[in-house]
Amino acid sequence: MIQATIQKALIEQLNREFHSAYIYLGMSAYCSKEGFNGASNWFLVQYQEEIAHGMKLFKYLEDQSVELQLPAIEAVAVEFDSLLNVFEKSLAHEQFMTQNLNDISDIAMKEKDHATYNLLQWYVTEQVEEEATVSEIIDHIKLVGDNGYGLYTIDKELATRTFVDPTSKA
Ligand code: FEO
């Protein structure tokens, strides 16, 4: 059985993971509308990853017999300023997620909840990869600036992303 403070924090994190999925669905819709079909695909895969993150946490809460609450998922943006802006918003969101996961890890460590701490380290490691991937895309977009062919090439590259269940990683 896990402590009430940690239960509350994990249920909030569960909501944030599904909210993240919804955020990326909004970003995918924006990219599709703007003709960036590769970026739209990229965010759709990101959406699937967030669902997988949410489901891993859902399963953990069930295994720990936590009485689940599933609060409403907040509405998300579907309008952005540019391809660069949408990826910058994505990076800012991932940094926010990392901060939350670090904060919950601190609570788990303080409460000597090793099982939850161990679970959270999987998420913390996943965040390093997520932030690095988005940062690299931002760098590439900045590099080409407004060059149409450059943006077309980046979009083509983003089209190649396929979903690999992140929870199948150790
Ligand atoms: Fe589940 Fe991208 O954080």
JSON list of N, CA and C in Angstrom, two decimals, residues 38-87:
[
{"chain": "A", "resi": 38, "resn": "GLY", "atom": "N", "xyz": [4.42, 15.28, -42.12]},
{"chain": "A", "resi": 38, "resn": "GLY", "atom": "CA", "xyz": [5.44, 14.53, -41.40]},
{"chain": "A", "resi": 38, "resn": "GLY", "atom": "C", "xyz": [5.43, 14.90, -39.92]},
{"chain": "A", "resi": 39, "resn": "ALA", "atom": "N", "xyz": [5.36, 16.19, -39.64]},
{"chain": "A", "resi": 39, "resn": "ALA", "atom": "CA", "xyz": [5.31, 16.65, -38.24]},
{"chain": "A", "resi": 39, "resn": "ALA", "atom": "C", "xyz": [4.01, 16.18, -37.59]},
{"chain": "A", "resi": 40, "resn": "SER", "atom": "N", "xyz": [2.94, 16.16, -38.37]},
{"chain": "A", "resi": 40, "resn": "SER", "atom": "CA", "xyz": [1.66, 15.68, -37.85]},
{"chain": "A", "resi": 40, "resn": "SER", "atom": "C", "xyz": [1.81, 14.22, -37.42]},
{"chain": "A", "resi": 41, "resn": "ASN", "atom": "N", "xyz": [2.48, 13.42, -38.25]},
{"chain": "A", "resi": 41, "resn": "ASN", "atom": "CA", "xyz": [2.75, 12.02, -37.91]},
{"chain": "A", "resi": 41, "resn": "ASN", "atom": "C", "xyz": [3.61, 11.93, -36.65]},
{"chain": "A", "resi": 42, "resn": "TRP", "atom": "N", "xyz": [4.62, 12.78, -36.56]},
{"chain": "A", "resi": 42, "resn": "TRP", "atom": "CA", "xyz": [5.55, 12.76, -35.42]},
{"chain": "A", "resi": 42, "resn": "TRP", "atom": "C", "xyz": [4.77, 12.98, -34.11]},
{"chain": "A", "resi": 43, "resn": "PHE", "atom": "N", "xyz": [3.88, 13.97, -34.14]},
{"chain": "A", "resi": 43, "resn": "PHE", "atom": "CA", "xyz": [3.10, 14.25, -32.92]},
{"chain": "A", "resi": 43, "resn": "PHE", "atom": "C", "xyz": [2.06, 13.17, -32.62]},
{"chain": "A", "resi": 44, "resn": "LEU", "atom": "N", "xyz": [1.60, 12.51, -33.67]},
{"chain": "A", "resi": 44, "resn": "LEU", "atom": "CA", "xyz": [0.67, 11.41, -33.46]},
{"chain": "A", "resi": 44, "resn": "LEU", "atom": "C", "xyz": [1.38, 10.24, -32.75]},
{"chain": "A", "resi": 45, "resn": "VAL", "atom": "N", "xyz": [2.64, 10.00, -33.13]},
{"chain": "A", "resi": 45, "resn": "VAL", "atom": "CA", "xyz": [3.43, 8.97, -32.46]},
{"chain": "A", "resi": 45, "resn": "VAL", "atom": "C", "xyz": [3.68, 9.41, -31.00]},
{"chain": "A", "resi": 46, "resn": "GLN", "atom": "N", "xyz": [3.92, 10.71, -30.82]},
{"chain": "A", "resi": 46, "resn": "GLN", "atom": "CA", "xyz": [4.14, 11.25, -29.48]},
{"chain": "A", "resi": 46, "resn": "GLN", "atom": "C", "xyz": [2.88, 11.05, -28.62]},
{"chain": "A", "resi": 47, "resn": "TYR", "atom": "N", "xyz": [1.74, 11.25, -29.24]},
{"chain": "A", "resi": 47, "resn": "TYR", "atom": "CA", "xyz": [0.46, 10.99, -28.58]},
{"chain": "A", "resi": 47, "resn": "TYR", "atom": "C", "xyz": [0.40, 9.54, -28.08]},
{"chain": "A", "resi": 48, "resn": "GLN", "atom": "N", "xyz": [0.78, 8.60, -28.97]},
{"chain": "A", "resi": 48, "resn": "GLN", "atom": "CA", "xyz": [0.75, 7.18, -28.60]},
{"chain": "A", "resi": 48, "resn": "GLN", "atom": "C", "xyz": [1.70, 6.89, -27.45]},
{"chain": "A", "resi": 49, "resn": "GLU", "atom": "N", "xyz": [2.87, 7.57, -27.47]},
{"chain": "A", "resi": 49, "resn": "GLU", "atom": "CA", "xyz": [3.85, 7.36, -26.40]},
{"chain": "A", "resi": 49, "resn": "GLU", "atom": "C", "xyz": [3.27, 7.81, -25.05]},
{"chain": "A", "resi": 50, "resn": "GLU", "atom": "N", "xyz": [2.58, 8.95, -25.08]},
{"chain": "A", "resi": 50, "resn": "GLU", "atom": "CA", "xyz": [2.02, 9.47, -23.83]},
{"chain": "A", "resi": 50, "resn": "GLU", "atom": "C", "xyz": [0.91, 8.56, -23.29]},
{"chain": "A", "resi": 51, "resn": "ILE", "atom": "N", "xyz": [0.14, 7.99, -24.20]},
{"chain": "A", "resi": 51, "resn": "ILE", "atom": "CA", "xyz": [-0.89, 7.02, -23.77]},
{"chain": "A", "resi": 51, "resn": "ILE", "atom": "C", "xyz": [-0.19, 5.84, -23.09]},
{"chain": "A", "resi": 52, "resn": "ALA", "atom": "N", "xyz": [0.92, 5.39, -23.68]},
{"chain": "A", "resi": 52, "resn": "ALA", "atom": "CA", "xyz": [1.68, 4.28, -23.08]},
{"chain": "A", "resi": 52, "resn": "ALA", "atom": "C", "xyz": [2.22, 4.66, -21.71]},
{"chain": "A", "resi": 53, "resn": "HIS", "atom": "N", "xyz": [2.71, 5.90, -21.56]},
{"chain": "A", "resi": 53, "resn": "HIS", "atom": "CA", "xyz": [3.19, 6.37, -20.25]},
{"chain": "A", "resi": 53, "resn": "HIS", "atom": "C", "xyz": [2.03, 6.34, -19.25]},
{"chain": "A", "resi": 54, "resn": "GLY", "atom": "N", "xyz": [0.87, 6.83, -19.68]},
{"chain": "A", "resi": 54, "resn": "GLY", "atom": "CA", "xyz": [-0.30, 6.87, -18.81]},
{"chain": "A", "resi": 54, "resn": "GLY", "atom": "C", "xyz": [-0.71, 5.47, -18.39]},
{"chain": "A", "resi": 55, "resn": "MET", "atom": "N", "xyz": [-0.70, 4.53, -19.35]},
{"chain": "A", "resi": 55, "resn": "MET", "atom": "CA", "xyz": [-1.16, 3.17, -19.05]},
{"chain": "A", "resi": 55, "resn": "MET", "atom": "C", "xyz": [-0.20, 2.43, -18.12]},
{"chain": "A", "resi": 56, "resn": "LYS", "atom": "N", "xyz": [1.10, 2.75, -18.24]},
{"chain": "A", "resi": 56, "resn": "LYS", "atom": "CA", "xyz": [2.07, 2.12, -17.33]},
{"chain": "A", "resi": 56, "resn": "LYS", "atom": "C", "xyz": [1.77, 2.56, -15.89]},
{"chain": "A", "resi": 57, "resn": "LEU", "atom": "N", "xyz": [1.46, 3.83, -15.73]},
{"chain": "A", "resi": 57, "resn": "LEU", "atom": "CA", "xyz": [1.14, 4.36, -14.40]},
{"chain": "A", "resi": 57, "resn": "LEU", "atom": "C", "xyz": [-0.20, 3.82, -13.90]},
{"chain": "A", "resi": 58, "resn": "PHE", "atom": "N", "xyz": [-1.16, 3.73, -14.80]},
{"chain": "A", "resi": 58, "resn": "PHE", "atom": "CA", "xyz": [-2.48, 3.19, -14.47]},
{"chain": "A", "resi": 58, "resn": "PHE", "atom": "C", "xyz": [-2.35, 1.77, -13.92]},
{"chain": "A", "resi": 59, "resn": "LYS", "atom": "N", "xyz": [-1.53, 0.97, -14.60]},
{"chain": "A", "resi": 59, "resn": "LYS", "atom": "CA", "xyz": [-1.31, -0.43, -14.20]},
{"chain": "A", "resi": 59, "resn": "LYS", "atom": "C", "xyz": [-0.66, -0.48, -12.82]},
{"chain": "A", "resi": 60, "resn": "TYR", "atom": "N", "xyz": [0.32, 0.41, -12.60]},
{"chain": "A", "resi": 60, "resn": "TYR", "atom": "CA", "xyz": [1.01, 0.44, -11.30]},
{"chain": "A", "resi": 60, "resn": "TYR", "atom": "C", "xyz": [0.02, 0.78, -10.18]},
{"chain": "A", "resi": 61, "resn": "LEU", "atom": "N", "xyz": [-0.83, 1.76, -10.43]},
{"chain": "A", "resi": 61, "resn": "LEU", "atom": "CA", "xyz": [-1.81, 2.17, -9.42]},
{"chain": "A", "resi": 61, "resn": "LEU", "atom": "C", "xyz": [-2.78, 1.01, -9.13]},
{"chain": "A", "resi": 62, "resn": "GLU", "atom": "N", "xyz": [-3.14, 0.30, -10.17]},
{"chain": "A", "resi": 62, "resn": "GLU", "atom": "CA", "xyz": [-4.01, -0.88, -9.97]},
{"chain": "A", "resi": 62, "resn": "GLU", "atom": "C", "xyz": [-3.29, -1.95, -9.17]},
{"chain": "A", "resi": 63, "resn": "ASP", "atom": "N", "xyz": [-2.03, -2.21, -9.52]},
{"chain": "A", "resi": 63, "resn": "ASP", "atom": "CA", "xyz": [-1.25, -3.23, -8.81]},
{"chain": "A", "resi": 63, "resn": "ASP", "atom": "C", "xyz": [-1.10, -2.88, -7.34]},
{"chain": "A", "resi": 64, "resn": "GLN", "atom": "N", "xyz": [-1.06, -1.57, -7.06]},
{"chain": "A", "resi": 64, "resn": "GLN", "atom": "CA", "xyz": [-0.89, -1.12, -5.67]},
{"chain": "A", "resi": 64, "resn": "GLN", "atom": "C", "xyz": [-2.25, -0.92, -4.98]},
{"chain": "A", "resi": 65, "resn": "SER", "atom": "N", "xyz": [-3.32, -1.36, -5.65]},
{"chain": "A", "resi": 65, "resn": "SER", "atom": "CA", "xyz": [-4.69, -1.27, -5.11]},
{"chain": "A", "resi": 65, "resn": "SER", "atom": "C", "xyz": [-5.09, 0.14, -4.70]},
{"chain": "A", "resi": 66, "resn": "VAL", "atom": "N", "xyz": [-4.65, 1.11, -5.48]},
{"chain": "A", "resi": 66, "resn": "VAL", "atom": "CA", "xyz": [-5.02, 2.50, -5.21]},
{"chain": "A", "resi": 66, "resn": "VAL", "atom": "C", "xyz": [-6.43, 2.74, -5.73]},
{"chain": "A", "resi": 67, "resn": "GLU", "atom": "N", "xyz": [-7.25, 3.39, -4.89]},
{"chain": "A", "resi": 67, "resn": "GLU", "atom": "CA", "xyz": [-8.61, 3.72, -5.32]},
{"chain": "A", "resi": 67, "resn": "GLU", "atom": "C", "xyz": [-8.51, 4.87, -6.32]},
{"chain": "A", "resi": 68, "resn": "LEU", "atom": "N", "xyz": [-8.74, 4.55, -7.58]},
{"chain": "A", "resi": 68, "resn": "LEU", "atom": "CA", "xyz": [-8.50, 5.52, -8.65]},
{"chain": "A", "resi": 68, "resn": "LEU", "atom": "C", "xyz": [-9.54, 6.62, -8.75]},
{"chain": "A", "resi": 69, "resn": "GLN", "atom": "N", "xyz": [-9.06, 7.81, -9.04]},
{"chain": "A", "resi": 69, "resn": "GLN", "atom": "CA", "xyz": [-9.94, 8.89, -9.46]},
{"chain": "A", "resi": 69, "resn": "GLN", "atom": "C", "xyz": [-9.43, 9.30, -10.84]},
{"chain": "A", "resi": 70, "resn": "LEU", "atom": "N", "xyz": [-10.35, 9.62, -11.72]},
{"chain": "A", "resi": 70, "resn": "LEU", "atom": "CA", "xyz": [-9.95, 10.05, -13.06]},
{"chain": "A", "resi": 70, "resn": "LEU", "atom": "C", "xyz": [-10.55, 11.41, -13.35]},
{"chain": "A", "resi": 71, "resn": "PRO", "atom": "N", "xyz": [-9.88, 12.47, -12.88]},
{"chain": "A", "resi": 71, "resn": "PRO", "atom": "CA", "xyz": [-10.42, 13.81, -13.10]},
{"chain": "A", "resi": 71, "resn": "PRO", "atom": "C", "xyz": [-10.41, 14.22, -14.58]},
{"chain": "A", "resi": 72, "resn": "ALA", "atom": "N", "xyz": [-11.14, 15.28, -14.88]},
{"chain": "A", "resi": 72, "resn": "ALA", "atom": "CA", "xyz": [-11.28, 15.76, -16.26]},
{"chain": "A", "resi": 72, "resn": "ALA", "atom": "C", "xyz": [-9.92, 16.11, -16.86]},
{"chain": "A", "resi": 73, "resn": "ILE", "atom": "N", "xyz": [-9.81, 15.90, -18.15]},
{"chain": "A", "resi": 73, "resn": "ILE", "atom": "CA", "xyz": [-8.59, 16.28, -18.86]},
{"chain": "A", "resi": 73, "resn": "ILE", "atom": "C", "xyz": [-8.83, 17.66, -19.49]},
{"chain": "A", "resi": 74, "resn": "GLU", "atom": "N", "xyz": [-7.91, 18.56, -19.16]},
{"chain": "A", "resi": 74, "resn": "GLU", "atom": "CA", "xyz": [-8.02, 19.96, -19.61]},
{"chain": "A", "resi": 74, "resn": "GLU", "atom": "C", "xyz": [-8.01, 20.10, -21.15]},
{"chain": "A", "resi": 75, "resn": "ALA", "atom": "N", "xyz": [-8.71, 21.10, -21.64]},
{"chain": "A", "resi": 75, "resn": "ALA", "atom": "CA", "xyz": [-8.69, 21.38, -23.08]},
{"chain": "A", "resi": 75, "resn": "ALA", "atom": "C", "xyz": [-7.28, 21.80, -23.51]},
{"chain": "A", "resi": 76, "resn": "VAL", "atom": "N", "xyz": [-6.97, 21.62, -24.79]},
{"chain": "A", "resi": 76, "resn": "VAL", "atom": "CA", "xyz": [-5.62, 21.93, -25.28]},
{"chain": "A", "resi": 76, "resn": "VAL", "atom": "C", "xyz": [-5.67, 22.87, -26.49]},
{"chain": "A", "resi": 77, "resn": "ALA", "atom": "N", "xyz": [-4.51, 23.44, -26.82]},
{"chain": "A", "resi": 77, "resn": "ALA", "atom": "CA", "xyz": [-4.40, 24.35, -27.97]},
{"chain": "A", "resi": 77, "resn": "ALA", "atom": "C", "xyz": [-4.38, 23.56, -29.28]},
{"chain": "A", "resi": 78, "resn": "VAL", "atom": "N", "xyz": [-4.99, 24.14, -30.30]},
{"chain": "A", "resi": 78, "resn": "VAL", "atom": "CA", "xyz": [-4.88, 23.56, -31.65]},
{"chain": "A", "resi": 78, "resn": "VAL", "atom": "C", "xyz": [-4.34, 24.60, -32.64]},
{"chain": "A", "resi": 79, "resn": "GLU", "atom": "N", "xyz": [-3.99, 25.78, -32.10]},
{"chain": "A", "resi": 79, "resn": "GLU", "atom": "CA", "xyz": [-3.43, 26.84, -32.93]},
{"chain": "A", "resi": 79, "resn": "GLU", "atom": "C", "xyz": [-2.05, 27.22, -32.41]},
{"chain": "A", "resi": 80, "resn": "PHE", "atom": "N", "xyz": [-1.10, 27.35, -33.32]},
{"chain": "A", "resi": 80, "resn": "PHE", "atom": "CA", "xyz": [0.26, 27.74, -32.95]},
{"chain": "A", "resi": 80, "resn": "PHE", "atom": "C", "xyz": [0.76, 28.74, -33.98]},
{"chain": "A", "resi": 81, "resn": "ASP", "atom": "N", "xyz": [1.91, 29.37, -33.69]},
{"chain": "A", "resi": 81, "resn": "ASP", "atom": "CA", "xyz": [2.41, 30.42, -34.60]},
{"chain": "A", "resi": 81, "resn": "ASP", "atom": "C", "xyz": [3.16, 29.88, -35.81]},
{"chain": "A", "resi": 82, "resn": "SER", "atom": "N", "xyz": [3.84, 28.73, -35.63]},
{"chain": "A", "resi": 82, "resn": "SER", "atom": "CA", "xyz": [4.69, 28.19, -36.70]},
{"chain": "A", "resi": 82, "resn": "SER", "atom": "C", "xyz": [5.14, 26.79, -36.30]},
{"chain": "A", "resi": 83, "resn": "LEU", "atom": "N", "xyz": [5.84, 26.12, -37.22]},
{"chain": "A", "resi": 83, "resn": "LEU", "atom": "CA", "xyz": [6.37, 24.79, -36.91]},
{"chain": "A", "resi": 83, "resn": "LEU", "atom": "C", "xyz": [7.37, 24.89, -35.75]},
{"chain": "A", "resi": 84, "resn": "LEU", "atom": "N", "xyz": [8.19, 25.94, -35.78]},
{"chain": "A", "resi": 84, "resn": "LEU", "atom": "CA", "xyz": [9.16, 26.14, -34.70]},
{"chain": "A", "resi": 84, "resn": "LEU", "atom": "C", "xyz": [8.42, 26.32, -33.37]},
{"chain": "A", "resi": 85, "resn": "ASN", "atom": "N", "xyz": [7.39, 27.14, -33.38]},
{"chain": "A", "resi": 85, "resn": "ASN", "atom": "CA", "xyz": [6.63, 27.43, -32.16]},
{"chain": "A", "resi": 85, "resn": "ASN", "atom": "C", "xyz": [6.01, 26.16, -31.56]},
{"chain": "A", "resi": 86, "resn": "VAL", "atom": "N", "xyz": [5.49, 25.30, -32.42]},
{"chain": "A", "resi": 86, "resn": "VAL", "atom": "CA", "xyz": [4.83, 24.10, -31.91]},
{"chain": "A", "resi": 86, "resn": "VAL", "atom": "C", "xyz": [5.85, 23.17, -31.23]},
{"chain": "A", "resi": 87, "resn": "PHE", "atom": "N", "xyz": [7.05, 23.07, -31.81]},
{"chain": "A", "resi": 87, "resn": "PHE", "atom": "CA", "xyz": [8.07, 22.22, -31.17]},
{"chain": "A", "resi": 87, "resn": "PHE", "atom": "C", "xyz": [8.64, 22.89, -29.90]}
]
